[in-house]
Each structure stands twice: as C-alpha cells, then as structure tokens.
PDB file of C-alpha atoms and ligand atoms in Angstrom:
ATOM      1  CA  UNK I1064       8.265 117.307  75.784  1.00 70.00           C
ATOM      2  CA  UNK I1065      11.525 117.231  77.739  1.00 73.00           C
ATOM      3  CA  UNK I1066      13.521 114.081  78.317  1.00 76.00           C
ATOM      4  CA  UNK I1067      14.670 113.647  81.888  1.00 74.00           C
ATOM      5  CA  UNK I1068      18.247 114.376  80.762  1.00 82.00           C
ATOM      6  CA  UNK I1069      17.241 117.610  79.042  1.00 81.00           C
ATOM      7  CA  UNK I1070      15.206 118.754  82.000  1.00 78.00           C
ATOM      8  CA  UNK I1071      17.980 117.759  84.419  1.00 80.00           C
ATOM      9  CA  UNK I1072      20.347 120.018  82.471  1.00 80.00           C
ATOM     10  CA  UNK I1073      17.954 122.932  82.841  1.00 80.00           C
ATOM     11  CA  UNK I1074      17.758 122.229  86.568  1.00 78.00           C
ATOM     12  CA  UNK I1075      21.523 122.221  86.819  1.00 76.00           C
ATOM     13  CA  UNK I1076      21.502 125.576  85.128  1.00 72.00           C
ATOM     14  CA  UNK I1077      18.919 126.888  87.553  1.00 70.00           C
ATOM     15  CA  UNK I1078      20.961 125.589  90.456  1.00 66.00           C
ATOM     16  CA  UNK I1079      23.696 127.997  89.371  1.00 61.00           C
ATOM     17  CA  UNK I1080      21.108 130.639  90.198  1.00 60.00           C
ATOM     18  CA  UNK I1081      21.068 132.672  86.995  1.00 58.00           C
ATOM     19  CA  UNK I1082      17.396 133.251  87.766  1.00 61.00           C
ATOM     20  CA  UNK I1083      18.046 135.426  90.773  1.00 69.00           C
ATOM     21  CA  UNK I1084      19.833 138.732  91.073  1.00 75.00           C
ATOM     22  CA  UNK I1085      23.637 138.943  91.314  1.00 80.00           C
ATOM     23  CA  UNK I1086      23.228 140.510  94.778  1.00 83.00           C
ATOM     24  CA  UNK I1087      21.262 137.505  96.027  1.00 84.00           C
ATOM     25  CA  UNK I1088      23.846 135.192  94.518  1.00 82.00           C
ATOM     26  CA  UNK I1089      26.655 137.027  96.296  1.00 87.00           C
ATOM     27  CA  UNK I1090      24.620 137.023  99.513  1.00 90.00           C
ATOM     28  CA  UNK I1091      24.367 133.215  99.363  1.00 87.00           C
ATOM     29  CA  UNK I1092      28.124 132.944  98.897  1.00 87.00           C
ATOM     30  CA  UNK I1093      28.575 135.104 101.977  1.00 91.00           C
ATOM     31  CA  UNK I1094      26.077 133.045 103.974  1.00 90.00           C
ATOM     32  CA  UNK I1095      28.073 129.925 103.068  1.00 86.00           C
ATOM     33  CA  UNK I1096      31.231 131.434 104.515  1.00 90.00           C
ATOM     34  CA  UNK I1097      31.625 130.143 108.096  1.00 89.00           C
ATOM     35  CA  UNK I1098      33.954 133.039 108.952  1.00 94.00           C
ATOM     36  CA  UNK I1099      31.502 135.823 108.155  1.00 93.00           C
ATOM     37  CA  UNK I1100      29.761 137.784 110.932  1.00 95.00           C
ATOM     38  CA  UNK I1101      26.062 138.513 111.218  1.00 94.00           C
ATOM     39  CA  UNK I1102      26.798 142.246 111.005  1.00 95.00           C
ATOM     40  CA  UNK I1103      28.602 141.784 107.690  1.00 95.00           C
ATOM     41  CA  UNK I1104      25.631 139.835 106.276  1.00 96.00           C
ATOM     42  CA  UNK I1105      23.185 142.495 107.565  1.00 96.00           C
ATOM     43  CA  UNK I1106      25.194 145.334 105.999  1.00 96.00           C
ATOM     44  CA  UNK I1107      25.344 143.499 102.694  1.00 95.00           C
ATOM     45  CA  UNK I1108      21.559 142.990 102.671  1.00 95.00           C
ATOM     46  CA  UNK I1109      20.964 146.632 103.662  1.00 95.00           C
ATOM     47  CA  UNK I1110      22.805 147.755 100.539  1.00 93.00           C
ATOM     48  CA  UNK I1111      19.956 146.286  98.487  1.00 89.00           C
ATOM     49  CA  UNK I1112      16.726 148.009  99.607  1.00 88.00           C
ATOM     50  CA  UNK I1113      14.537 145.488  97.736  1.00 87.00           C
ATOM     51  CA  UNK I1114      16.126 142.546  99.497  1.00 88.00           C
ATOM     52  CA  UNK I1115      16.081 144.264 102.881  1.00 92.00           C
ATOM     53  CA  UNK I1116      12.423 145.209 102.685  1.00 91.00           C
ATOM     54  CA  UNK I1117      11.451 141.714 101.557  1.00 89.00           C
ATOM     55  CA  UNK I1118      13.138 140.159 104.577  1.00 92.00           C
ATOM     56  CA  UNK I1119      11.584 142.688 106.956  1.00 94.00           C
ATOM     57  CA  UNK I1120       8.132 142.181 105.437  1.00 92.00           C
ATOM     58  CA  UNK I1121       8.346 138.426 106.008  1.00 92.00           C
ATOM     59  CA  UNK I1122       9.792 138.747 109.536  1.00 93.00           C
ATOM     60  CA  UNK I1123       6.929 141.079 110.484  1.00 93.00           C
ATOM     61  CA  UNK I1124       4.206 139.109 108.679  1.00 93.00           C
ATOM     62  CA  UNK I1125       1.550 136.979 110.401  1.00 91.00           C
ATOM     63  CA  UNK I1126       3.206 133.904 108.826  1.00 92.00           C
ATOM     64  CA  UNK I1127       5.883 133.983 111.500  1.00 89.00           C
ATOM     65  CA  UNK I1128       4.628 133.555 115.036  1.00 83.00           C
ATOM     66  CA  UNK I1129       6.601 136.209 116.887  1.00 80.00           C
ATOM     67  CA  UNK I1130       5.354 139.159 118.812  1.00 78.00           C
ATOM     68  CA  UNK I1131       6.609 142.701 118.333  1.00 86.00           C
ATOM     69  CA  UNK I1132       7.951 144.369 115.225  1.00 93.00           C
ATOM     70  CA  UNK I1133      11.510 144.065 113.960  1.00 93.00           C
ATOM     71  CA  UNK I1134      12.935 147.267 112.548  1.00 94.00           C
ATOM     72  CA  UNK I1135      16.332 146.235 111.223  1.00 96.00           C
ATOM     73  CA  UNK I1136      17.761 143.580 108.940  1.00 96.00           C
ATOM     74  CA  UNK I1137      19.973 142.363 111.770  1.00 96.00           C
ATOM     75  CA  UNK I1138      16.947 141.806 114.031  1.00 96.00           C
ATOM     76  CA  UNK I1139      15.133 140.046 111.178  1.00 96.00           C
ATOM     77  CA  UNK I1140      18.082 137.694 110.653  1.00 95.00           C
ATOM     78  CA  UNK I1141      18.177 136.884 114.358  1.00 94.00           C
ATOM     79  CA  UNK I1142      14.421 136.359 114.516  1.00 93.00           C
ATOM     80  CA  UNK I1143      14.212 134.132 111.455  1.00 93.00           C
ATOM     81  CA  UNK I1144      17.608 132.434 111.719  1.00 92.00           C
ATOM     82  CA  UNK I1145      20.178 132.365 108.907  1.00 91.00           C
ATOM     83  CA  UNK I1146      18.963 129.171 107.269  1.00 90.00           C
ATOM     84  CA  UNK I1147      15.309 130.301 107.185  1.00 92.00           C
ATOM     85  CA  UNK I1148      16.308 133.769 105.957  1.00 94.00           C
ATOM     86  CA  UNK I1149      18.227 132.169 103.124  1.00 91.00           C
ATOM     87  CA  UNK I1150      15.251 129.935 102.275  1.00 92.00           C
ATOM     88  CA  UNK I1151      12.827 132.869 102.374  1.00 92.00           C
ATOM     89  CA  UNK I1152      15.022 135.052 100.151  1.00 90.00           C
ATOM     90  CA  UNK I1153      15.475 132.224  97.673  1.00 89.00           C
ATOM     91  CA  UNK I1154      11.796 131.232  97.531  1.00 91.00           C
ATOM     92  CA  UNK I1155      10.462 134.768  97.296  1.00 90.00           C
ATOM     93  CA  UNK I1156      12.986 135.631  94.535  1.00 86.00           C
ATOM     94  CA  UNK I1157      11.998 132.574  92.512  1.00 88.00           C
ATOM     95  CA  UNK I1158       8.268 132.980  93.042  1.00 91.00           C
ATOM     96  CA  UNK I1159       8.480 136.666  92.200  1.00 87.00           C
ATOM     97  CA  UNK I1160       9.843 135.816  88.742  1.00 85.00           C
ATOM     98  CA  UNK I1161       6.847 133.683  87.814  1.00 91.00           C
ATOM     99  CA  UNK I1162       4.105 135.423  89.808  1.00 91.00           C
ATOM    100  CA  UNK I1163       2.182 136.417  86.667  1.00 93.00           C
ATOM    101  CA  UNK I1164       1.551 132.795  85.656  1.00 92.00           C
ATOM    102  CA  UNK I1165      -1.889 131.375  86.464  1.00 89.00           C
ATOM    103  CA  UNK I1166      -1.848 129.265  89.607  1.00 89.00           C
ATOM    104  CA  UNK I1167       1.447 130.623  90.951  1.00 93.00           C
ATOM    105  CA  UNK I1168      -0.032 132.823  93.678  1.00 93.00           C
ATOM    106  CA  UNK I1169      -2.093 129.801  94.779  1.00 93.00           C
ATOM    107  CA  UNK I1170       1.107 127.748  94.952  1.00 94.00           C
ATOM    108  CA  UNK I1171       2.729 130.494  97.039  1.00 95.00           C
ATOM    109  CA  UNK I1172      -0.261 130.648  99.440  1.00 96.00           C
ATOM    110  CA  UNK I1173      -0.223 126.834  99.609  1.00 96.00           C
ATOM    111  CA  UNK I1174       3.510 126.864 100.469  1.00 96.00           C
ATOM    112  CA  UNK I1175       3.040 129.433 103.246  1.00 96.00           C
ATOM    113  CA  UNK I1176       0.085 127.448 104.619  1.00 97.00           C
ATOM    114  CA  UNK I1177       2.104 124.198 104.628  1.00 97.00           C
ATOM    115  CA  UNK I1178       4.975 126.000 106.334  1.00 96.00           C
ATOM    116  CA  UNK I1179       2.755 127.402 109.107  1.00 96.00           C
ATOM    117  CA  UNK I1180       1.016 124.061 109.596  1.00 97.00           C
ATOM    118  CA  UNK I1181       4.325 122.155 109.662  1.00 97.00           C
ATOM    119  CA  UNK I1182       5.519 124.487 112.412  1.00 96.00           C
ATOM    120  CA  UNK I1183       2.334 123.853 114.419  1.00 96.00           C
ATOM    121  CA  UNK I1184       2.726 120.080 114.086  1.00 97.00           C
ATOM    122  CA  UNK I1185       6.373 120.379 115.117  1.00 97.00           C
ATOM    123  CA  UNK I1186       5.354 122.312 118.234  1.00 96.00           C
ATOM    124  CA  UNK I1187       2.491 119.877 119.012  1.00 95.00           C
ATOM    125  CA  UNK I1188       4.744 116.826 118.942  1.00 96.00           C
ATOM    126  CA  UNK I1189       7.606 118.753 120.619  1.00 96.00           C
ATOM    127  CA  UNK I1190      10.067 117.992 117.867  1.00 95.00           C
ATOM    128  CA  UNK I1191      13.458 119.659 118.319  1.00 96.00           C
ATOM    129  CA  UNK I1192      13.654 121.004 114.755  1.00 96.00           C
ATOM    130  CA  UNK I1193      10.565 123.192 114.423  1.00 95.00           C
ATOM    131  CA  UNK I1194      12.207 125.941 112.335  1.00 94.00           C
ATOM    132  CA  UNK I1195      13.650 123.368 109.933  1.00 95.00           C
ATOM    133  CA  UNK I1196      10.267 121.747 109.262  1.00 97.00           C
ATOM    134  CA  UNK I1197       8.699 125.189 108.801  1.00 96.00           C
ATOM    135  CA  UNK I1198      11.346 125.946 106.178  1.00 96.00           C
ATOM    136  CA  UNK I1199      10.933 122.519 104.556  1.00 97.00           C
ATOM    137  CA  UNK I1200       7.180 123.251 104.382  1.00 97.00           C
ATOM    138  CA  UNK I1201       7.838 126.569 102.657  1.00 96.00           C
ATOM    139  CA  UNK I1202      10.135 124.891 100.122  1.00 96.00           C
ATOM    140  CA  UNK I1203       8.325 121.557  99.739  1.00 97.00           C
ATOM    141  CA  UNK I1204       6.859 122.282  96.272  1.00 96.00           C
ATOM    142  CA  UNK I1205       9.766 124.418  95.019  1.00 94.00           C
ATOM    143  CA  UNK I1206      10.369 121.774  92.354  1.00 93.00           C
ATOM    144  CA  UNK I1207       7.296 123.068  90.515  1.00 94.00           C
ATOM    145  CA  UNK I1208       8.878 126.466  89.875  1.00 92.00           C
ATOM    146  CA  UNK I1209      11.118 125.314  86.981  1.00 90.00           C
ATOM    147  CA  UNK I1210       8.028 123.943  85.228  1.00 91.00           C
ATOM    148  CA  UNK I1211       6.578 127.463  85.189  1.00 92.00           C
ATOM    149  CA  UNK I1212       9.903 128.936  84.099  1.00 88.00           C
ATOM    150  CA  UNK I1213      10.651 126.545  81.268  1.00 87.00           C
ATOM    151  CA  UNK I1214       7.243 125.316  80.196  1.00 88.00           C
ATOM    152  CA  UNK I1215       4.635 127.943  81.106  1.00 89.00           C
ATOM    153  CA  UNK I1216       2.331 126.869  78.276  1.00 90.00           C
ATOM    154  CA  UNK I1217       2.183 123.274  79.566  1.00 86.00           C
ATOM    155  CA  UNK I1218       1.538 124.501  83.103  1.00 88.00           C
ATOM    156  CA  UNK I1219      -1.284 126.761  81.900  1.00 87.00           C
ATOM    157  CA  UNK I1220      -2.767 123.726  80.180  1.00 85.00           C
ATOM    158  CA  UNK I1221      -2.248 121.560  83.268  1.00 81.00           C
ATOM    159  CA  UNK I1222      -3.991 124.039  85.563  1.00 77.00           C
ATOM    160  CA  UNK I1223      -6.930 124.337  83.117  1.00 79.00           C
ATOM    161  CA  UNK I1224      -7.207 120.702  82.209  1.00 74.00           C
ATOM    162  CA  UNK I1225      -7.330 118.550  85.326  1.00 66.00           C
ATOM    163  CA  UNK I1226      -7.428 115.389  83.174  1.00 64.00           C
ATOM    164  CA  UNK I1227      -3.714 115.425  82.537  1.00 63.00           C
ATOM    165  CA  UNK I1228      -2.981 115.427  86.237  1.00 63.00           C
ATOM    166  CA  UNK I1229      -2.679 112.066  87.886  1.00 67.00           C
ATOM    167  CA  UNK I1230      -2.627 111.739  91.637  1.00 67.00           C
ATOM    168  CA  UNK I1231       0.846 110.230  91.748  1.00 69.00           C
ATOM    169  CA  UNK I1232       2.469 113.046  89.731  1.00 82.00           C
ATOM    170  CA  UNK I1233       3.026 110.701  86.777  1.00 83.00           C
ATOM    171  CA  UNK I1234       1.968 113.520  84.446  1.00 85.00           C
ATOM    172  CA  UNK I1235       4.963 115.552  85.637  1.00 89.00           C
ATOM    173  CA  UNK I1236       7.284 112.677  84.840  1.00 87.00           C
ATOM    174  CA  UNK I1237       5.666 112.253  81.430  1.00 85.00           C
ATOM    175  CA  UNK I1238       5.975 115.933  80.566  1.00 86.00           C
ATOM    176  CA  UNK I1239       9.305 116.779  82.147  1.00 88.00           C
ATOM    177  CA  UNK I1240      11.082 113.506  82.874  1.00 87.00           C
ATOM    178  CA  UNK I1241      11.322 114.430  86.573  1.00 90.00           C
ATOM    179  CA  UNK I1242       8.533 114.965  89.100  1.00 92.00           C
ATOM    180  CA  UNK I1243       8.492 118.036  91.351  1.00 94.00           C
ATOM    181  CA  UNK I1244       9.918 116.124  94.347  1.00 95.00           C
ATOM    182  CA  UNK I1245      12.969 115.045  92.331  1.00 93.00           C
ATOM    183  CA  UNK I1246      13.429 118.523  90.874  1.00 92.00           C
ATOM    184  CA  UNK I1247      13.059 120.176  94.295  1.00 94.00           C
ATOM    185  CA  UNK I1248      15.507 117.799  95.983  1.00 94.00           C
ATOM    186  CA  UNK I1249      18.105 118.430  93.268  1.00 89.00           C
ATOM    187  CA  UNK I1250      17.713 122.167  93.609  1.00 87.00           C
ATOM    188  CA  UNK I1251      18.032 122.335  97.356  1.00 89.00           C
ATOM    189  CA  UNK I1252      20.992 119.998  97.458  1.00 86.00           C
ATOM    190  CA  UNK I1253      22.948 122.135  95.011  1.00 81.00           C
ATOM    191  CA  UNK I1254      21.916 125.169  97.054  1.00 81.00           C
ATOM    192  CA  UNK I1255      23.399 123.306 100.023  1.00 81.00           C
ATOM    193  CA  UNK I1256      20.331 123.014 102.225  1.00 89.00           C
ATOM    194  CA  UNK I1257      20.771 120.201 104.761  1.00 92.00           C
ATOM    195  CA  UNK I1258      19.194 116.771 104.576  1.00 96.00           C
ATOM    196  CA  UNK I1259      16.446 117.683 107.055  1.00 96.00           C
ATOM    197  CA  UNK I1260      15.163 120.204 104.478  1.00 97.00           C
ATOM    198  CA  UNK I1261      15.920 118.060 101.429  1.00 97.00           C
ATOM    199  CA  UNK I1262      14.236 114.828 102.521  1.00 98.00           C
ATOM    200  CA  UNK I1263      10.755 116.284 103.157  1.00 98.00           C
ATOM    201  CA  UNK I1264      10.962 117.912  99.707  1.00 98.00           C
ATOM    202  CA  UNK I1265      11.995 114.598  98.144  1.00 98.00           C
ATOM    203  CA  UNK I1266       9.404 112.390  99.867  1.00 97.00           C
ATOM    204  CA  UNK I1267       6.462 114.530 100.971  1.00 97.00           C
ATOM    205  CA  UNK I1268       4.084 112.853  98.507  1.00 94.00           C
ATOM    206  CA  UNK I1269       5.477 109.410  99.246  1.00 94.00           C
ATOM    207  CA  UNK I1270       6.400 109.411 102.954  1.00 95.00           C
ATOM    208  CA  UNK I1271       6.589 105.609 103.164  1.00 94.00           C
ATOM    209  CA  UNK I1272       9.845 105.849 101.193  1.00 94.00           C
ATOM    210  CA  UNK I1273      11.451 108.392 103.536  1.00 96.00           C
ATOM    211  CA  UNK I1274      14.803 107.426 105.053  1.00 95.00           C
ATOM    212  CA  UNK I1275      14.690 106.626 108.771  1.00 95.00           C
ATOM    213  CA  UNK I1276      16.964 109.533 109.738  1.00 95.00           C
ATOM    214  CA  UNK I1277      14.654 112.295 108.518  1.00 97.00           C
ATOM    215  CA  UNK I1278      11.409 110.376 108.700  1.00 97.00           C
ATOM    216  CA  UNK I1279       9.732 112.595 111.300  1.00 98.00           C
ATOM    217  CA  UNK I1280      10.437 115.741 109.275  1.00 98.00           C
ATOM    218  CA  UNK I1281       9.012 114.078 106.136  1.00 98.00           C
ATOM    219  CA  UNK I1282       5.887 112.923 107.993  1.00 98.00           C
ATOM    220  CA  UNK I1283       5.300 116.407 109.437  1.00 98.00           C
ATOM    221  CA  UNK I1284       5.457 118.113 106.038  1.00 98.00           C
ATOM    222  CA  UNK I1285       3.315 115.352 104.482  1.00 97.00           C
ATOM    223  CA  UNK I1286       0.653 115.741 107.132  1.00 98.00           C
ATOM    224  CA  UNK I1287       0.711 119.544 106.804  1.00 98.00           C
ATOM    225  CA  UNK I1288       0.380 119.215 103.007  1.00 97.00           C
ATOM    226  CA  UNK I1289      -2.612 116.897 103.466  1.00 96.00           C
ATOM    227  CA  UNK I1290      -4.403 119.128 105.983  1.00 96.00           C
ATOM    228  CA  UNK I1291      -3.895 122.219 103.832  1.00 96.00           C
ATOM    229  CA  UNK I1292      -5.048 120.443 100.671  1.00 94.00           C
ATOM    230  CA  UNK I1293      -7.959 118.838 102.491  1.00 93.00           C
ATOM    231  CA  UNK I1294      -9.275 122.287 103.388  1.00 93.00           C
ATOM    232  CA  UNK I1295      -9.136 123.700  99.910  1.00 91.00           C
ATOM    233  CA  UNK I1296      -5.679 125.236  99.635  1.00 93.00           C
ATOM    234  CA  UNK I1297      -3.994 122.587  97.541  1.00 86.00           C
ATOM    235  CA  UNK I1298      -2.004 122.930  94.383  1.00 83.00           C
ATOM    236  CA  UNK I1299      -2.288 119.993  91.971  1.00 80.00           C
ATOM    237  CA  UNK I1300      -1.395 117.614  94.788  1.00 78.00           C
ATOM    238  CA  UNK I1301      -2.458 114.188  95.855  1.00 80.00           C
ATOM    239  CA  UNK I1302      -4.956 113.583  98.678  1.00 83.00           C
ATOM    240  CA  UNK I1303      -4.259 110.366 100.589  1.00 87.00           C
ATOM    241  CA  UNK I1304      -7.772 110.069 102.035  1.00 87.00           C
ATOM    242  CA  UNK I1305      -8.827 109.518 105.624  1.00 89.00           C
ATOM    243  CA  UNK I1306      -6.925 106.273 106.048  1.00 91.00           C
ATOM    244  CA  UNK I1307      -3.661 107.770 104.796  1.00 92.00           C
ATOM    245  CA  UNK I1308      -4.186 110.817 106.995  1.00 93.00           C
ATOM    246  CA  UNK I1309      -4.657 108.679 110.110  1.00 94.00           C
ATOM    247  CA  UNK I1310      -1.552 106.669 109.239  1.00 95.00           C
ATOM    248  CA  UNK I1311       0.512 109.871 109.265  1.00 97.00           C
ATOM    249  CA  UNK I1312      -1.079 111.002 112.541  1.00 97.00           C
ATOM    250  CA  UNK I1313      -0.443 107.625 114.136  1.00 97.00           C
ATOM    251  CA  UNK I1314       3.164 107.461 113.029  1.00 97.00           C
ATOM    252  CA  UNK I1315       3.739 110.933 114.459  1.00 97.00           C
ATOM    253  CA  UNK I1316       2.094 109.745 117.690  1.00 97.00           C
ATOM    254  CA  UNK I1317      -0.374 112.583 117.620  1.00 97.00           C
ATOM    255  CA  UNK I1318      -3.751 112.274 119.284  1.00 94.00           C
ATOM    256  CA  UNK I1319      -7.044 112.720 117.488  1.00 92.00           C
ATOM    257  CA  UNK I1320      -7.660 115.892 119.525  1.00 94.00           C
ATOM    258  CA  UNK I1321      -4.342 117.319 118.357  1.00 95.00           C
ATOM    259  CA  UNK I1322      -5.312 116.621 114.751  1.00 95.00           C
ATOM    260  CA  UNK I1323      -8.685 118.293 115.231  1.00 95.00           C
ATOM    261  CA  UNK I1324      -6.962 121.283 116.878  1.00 95.00           C
ATOM    262  CA  UNK I1325      -4.621 121.539 113.915  1.00 95.00           C
ATOM    263  CA  UNK I1326      -7.498 121.466 111.446  1.00 96.00           C
ATOM    264  CA  UNK I1327      -9.425 124.124 113.401  1.00 96.00           C
ATOM    265  CA  UNK I1328      -6.321 126.323 113.530  1.00 95.00           C
ATOM    266  CA  UNK I1329      -5.875 126.025 109.809  1.00 96.00           C
ATOM    267  CA  UNK I1330      -9.525 126.843 109.116  1.00 95.00           C
ATOM    268  CA  UNK I1331      -9.118 129.903 111.318  1.00 95.00           C
ATOM    269  CA  UNK I1332      -5.968 131.063 109.445  1.00 95.00           C
ATOM    270  CA  UNK I1333      -7.061 130.134 105.935  1.00 96.00           C
ATOM    271  CA  UNK I1334      -8.683 133.426 104.927  1.00 95.00           C
ATOM    272  CA  UNK I1335      -5.829 135.445 106.374  1.00 95.00           C
ATOM    273  CA  UNK I1336      -3.312 133.369 104.378  1.00 96.00           C
ATOM    274  CA  UNK I1337      -5.318 133.861 101.170  1.00 94.00           C
ATOM    275  CA  UNK I1338      -5.580 137.593 101.701  1.00 94.00           C
ATOM    276  CA  UNK I1339      -2.088 138.358 102.954  1.00 93.00           C
ATOM    277  CA  UNK I1340       0.159 135.890 101.100  1.00 94.00           C
ATOM    278  CA  UNK I1341       0.529 138.097  98.001  1.00 91.00           C
ATOM    279  CA  UNK I1342       1.746 141.037 100.100  1.00 90.00           C
ATOM    280  CA  UNK I1343       4.966 139.318 101.247  1.00 88.00           C
ATOM    281  CA  UNK I1344       6.051 138.326  97.760  1.00 85.00           C
TER     282      UNK I1344
HETATM  283 FE1  FE2 Z1796       4.054 118.379  96.396  1.00 67.67          FE
HETATM  284 FE1  FE2 Z1797       2.104 120.711  98.400  1.00 67.67          FE
END
C-alpha cells in the first residue's frame, strides 16, 4: 500500500508536528531552549487551558504514583519532570486526534499499563532511570499512531481480521514499509527524545538486538509489554511465551518472587487502568 520511502516521507512530515496544535509546537520549542525558566514554561502552558488541564489531570491521576494533589501547572511540571511532561503532552495530543478509531483506546490503556509496569520493574531492580523507563513505556507503541492517521481503513481491517497480523510485525512492514518500532524510533529522534527513550521504542519487540548501552531500559519495557499483554491488555503485539519471559527476567536479574509480585500488582491495577485510562486523554 505504501512503499517504505512513501511512508518515511509521511513520518518526516509528522515529525514536523503539523498534527498537534501550534501552541504545543511552540511549547516544545520553549522546552528545547536551555535558557528558559520553569516559570516561563508554566506561564506559557497556563495560557492554554486545554493543555494546562490535561497536564494536571495526568499529574493527579492514579497512573502516577505520588501522594497529594497538585493544583498548579508549575507543581505538575516539578512532579512529572520536564521530559515526562513533554512526552505526556505529545502522546495525549496524538492519541486524542485518533481516539475515535477502533482499537485506539485499547492502545492508550495498553501504553499506560506498560508505563506503570515499567516503572515498577525499574523500582524493583533499583535502576537509576525509573522515570525514563516509565516514559519509554508510555511511548513504546507510538509508532502505531501514524498507521491510524494515514491508513485508518487498513487498521480497521487489521483489528477485525487477526489473520493479517503476524507475530513478528511483518504485516506492518508489508503494509507500510516500516514496522511500528522503526516508525516510533524515527519520530522520537526527530522530537529529540534521548537514546534511553528511543532504544526501548526501537527494540522492545526484539530485545536481543538492543545496543549494550541502553539494554536494561529495553529489557524493562519488553518485560512490561509481555506482562501486560499476557494478562489481556495487549494491542496486536507478540507474546514471547514462558521461555522468553524467563529470559528477560533472568537478564534483568529479577527473582521469581519479584516477577510474581509484578504480575499480582498488574492484575490488581488492570480494572482501574481500563476504567480510568479514557479520562486522562
Ligand atoms: Fe510494540
Ligand atoms: Fe506494546
């Protein structure tokens, strides 16, 4: 349907962010400016009530493990961190545009679930970049969004007709020339997210290929994706089976008890994620 060159051009277009509002685009330029103060960013966000309320909703949602309520944009930015705030604004803006398409709210719930689970794994193994893996989890399937934007008919067919899906995402390559990991990695690198966010997006379905530098982050997001999918909140993904799951756990040096704890936690949160995910979009 698309050749990889044609689809790559569309992705380049999307990376210029025409899909999101001019305010969001200007906000990202400001966030890229190393000289700008937090107060200046907060004031800019406050000028757009939609943007401000979206950030506050997420900061106060059960998807972020903080106690107490934040009442101002400034507090929300401090609580979430600038990089996560940027990721949340970007993802919610993109998802919001395609929310009417079948399967999209499931993909959103899946992304939130993978983000929460990635954070829990990060905490369990005491990794020093917990917020980064939580953000990578939120963004890990962002490469699927352009499919819904540019080829909604094909995606409707794909979600109805499981036959065209192959476990290794070959169907995405056949339809679009690029699979969702390649698309996602291209997007986040032009949006200037760092390698620790980009690599889990690029390799989460194929962690054996992950570069050594960001390997732990890739393994965390992969494991989170597997746990979430294994308990019924997947989105056209690939299950690696018990052996693959244990390989991830072993490489992360987690114990079996930690894995069981993680699974129990997810089962406990699953209904809440299903019910509440739509309200923060
Ligand atoms: Fe994926
Ligand atoms: Fe996924």
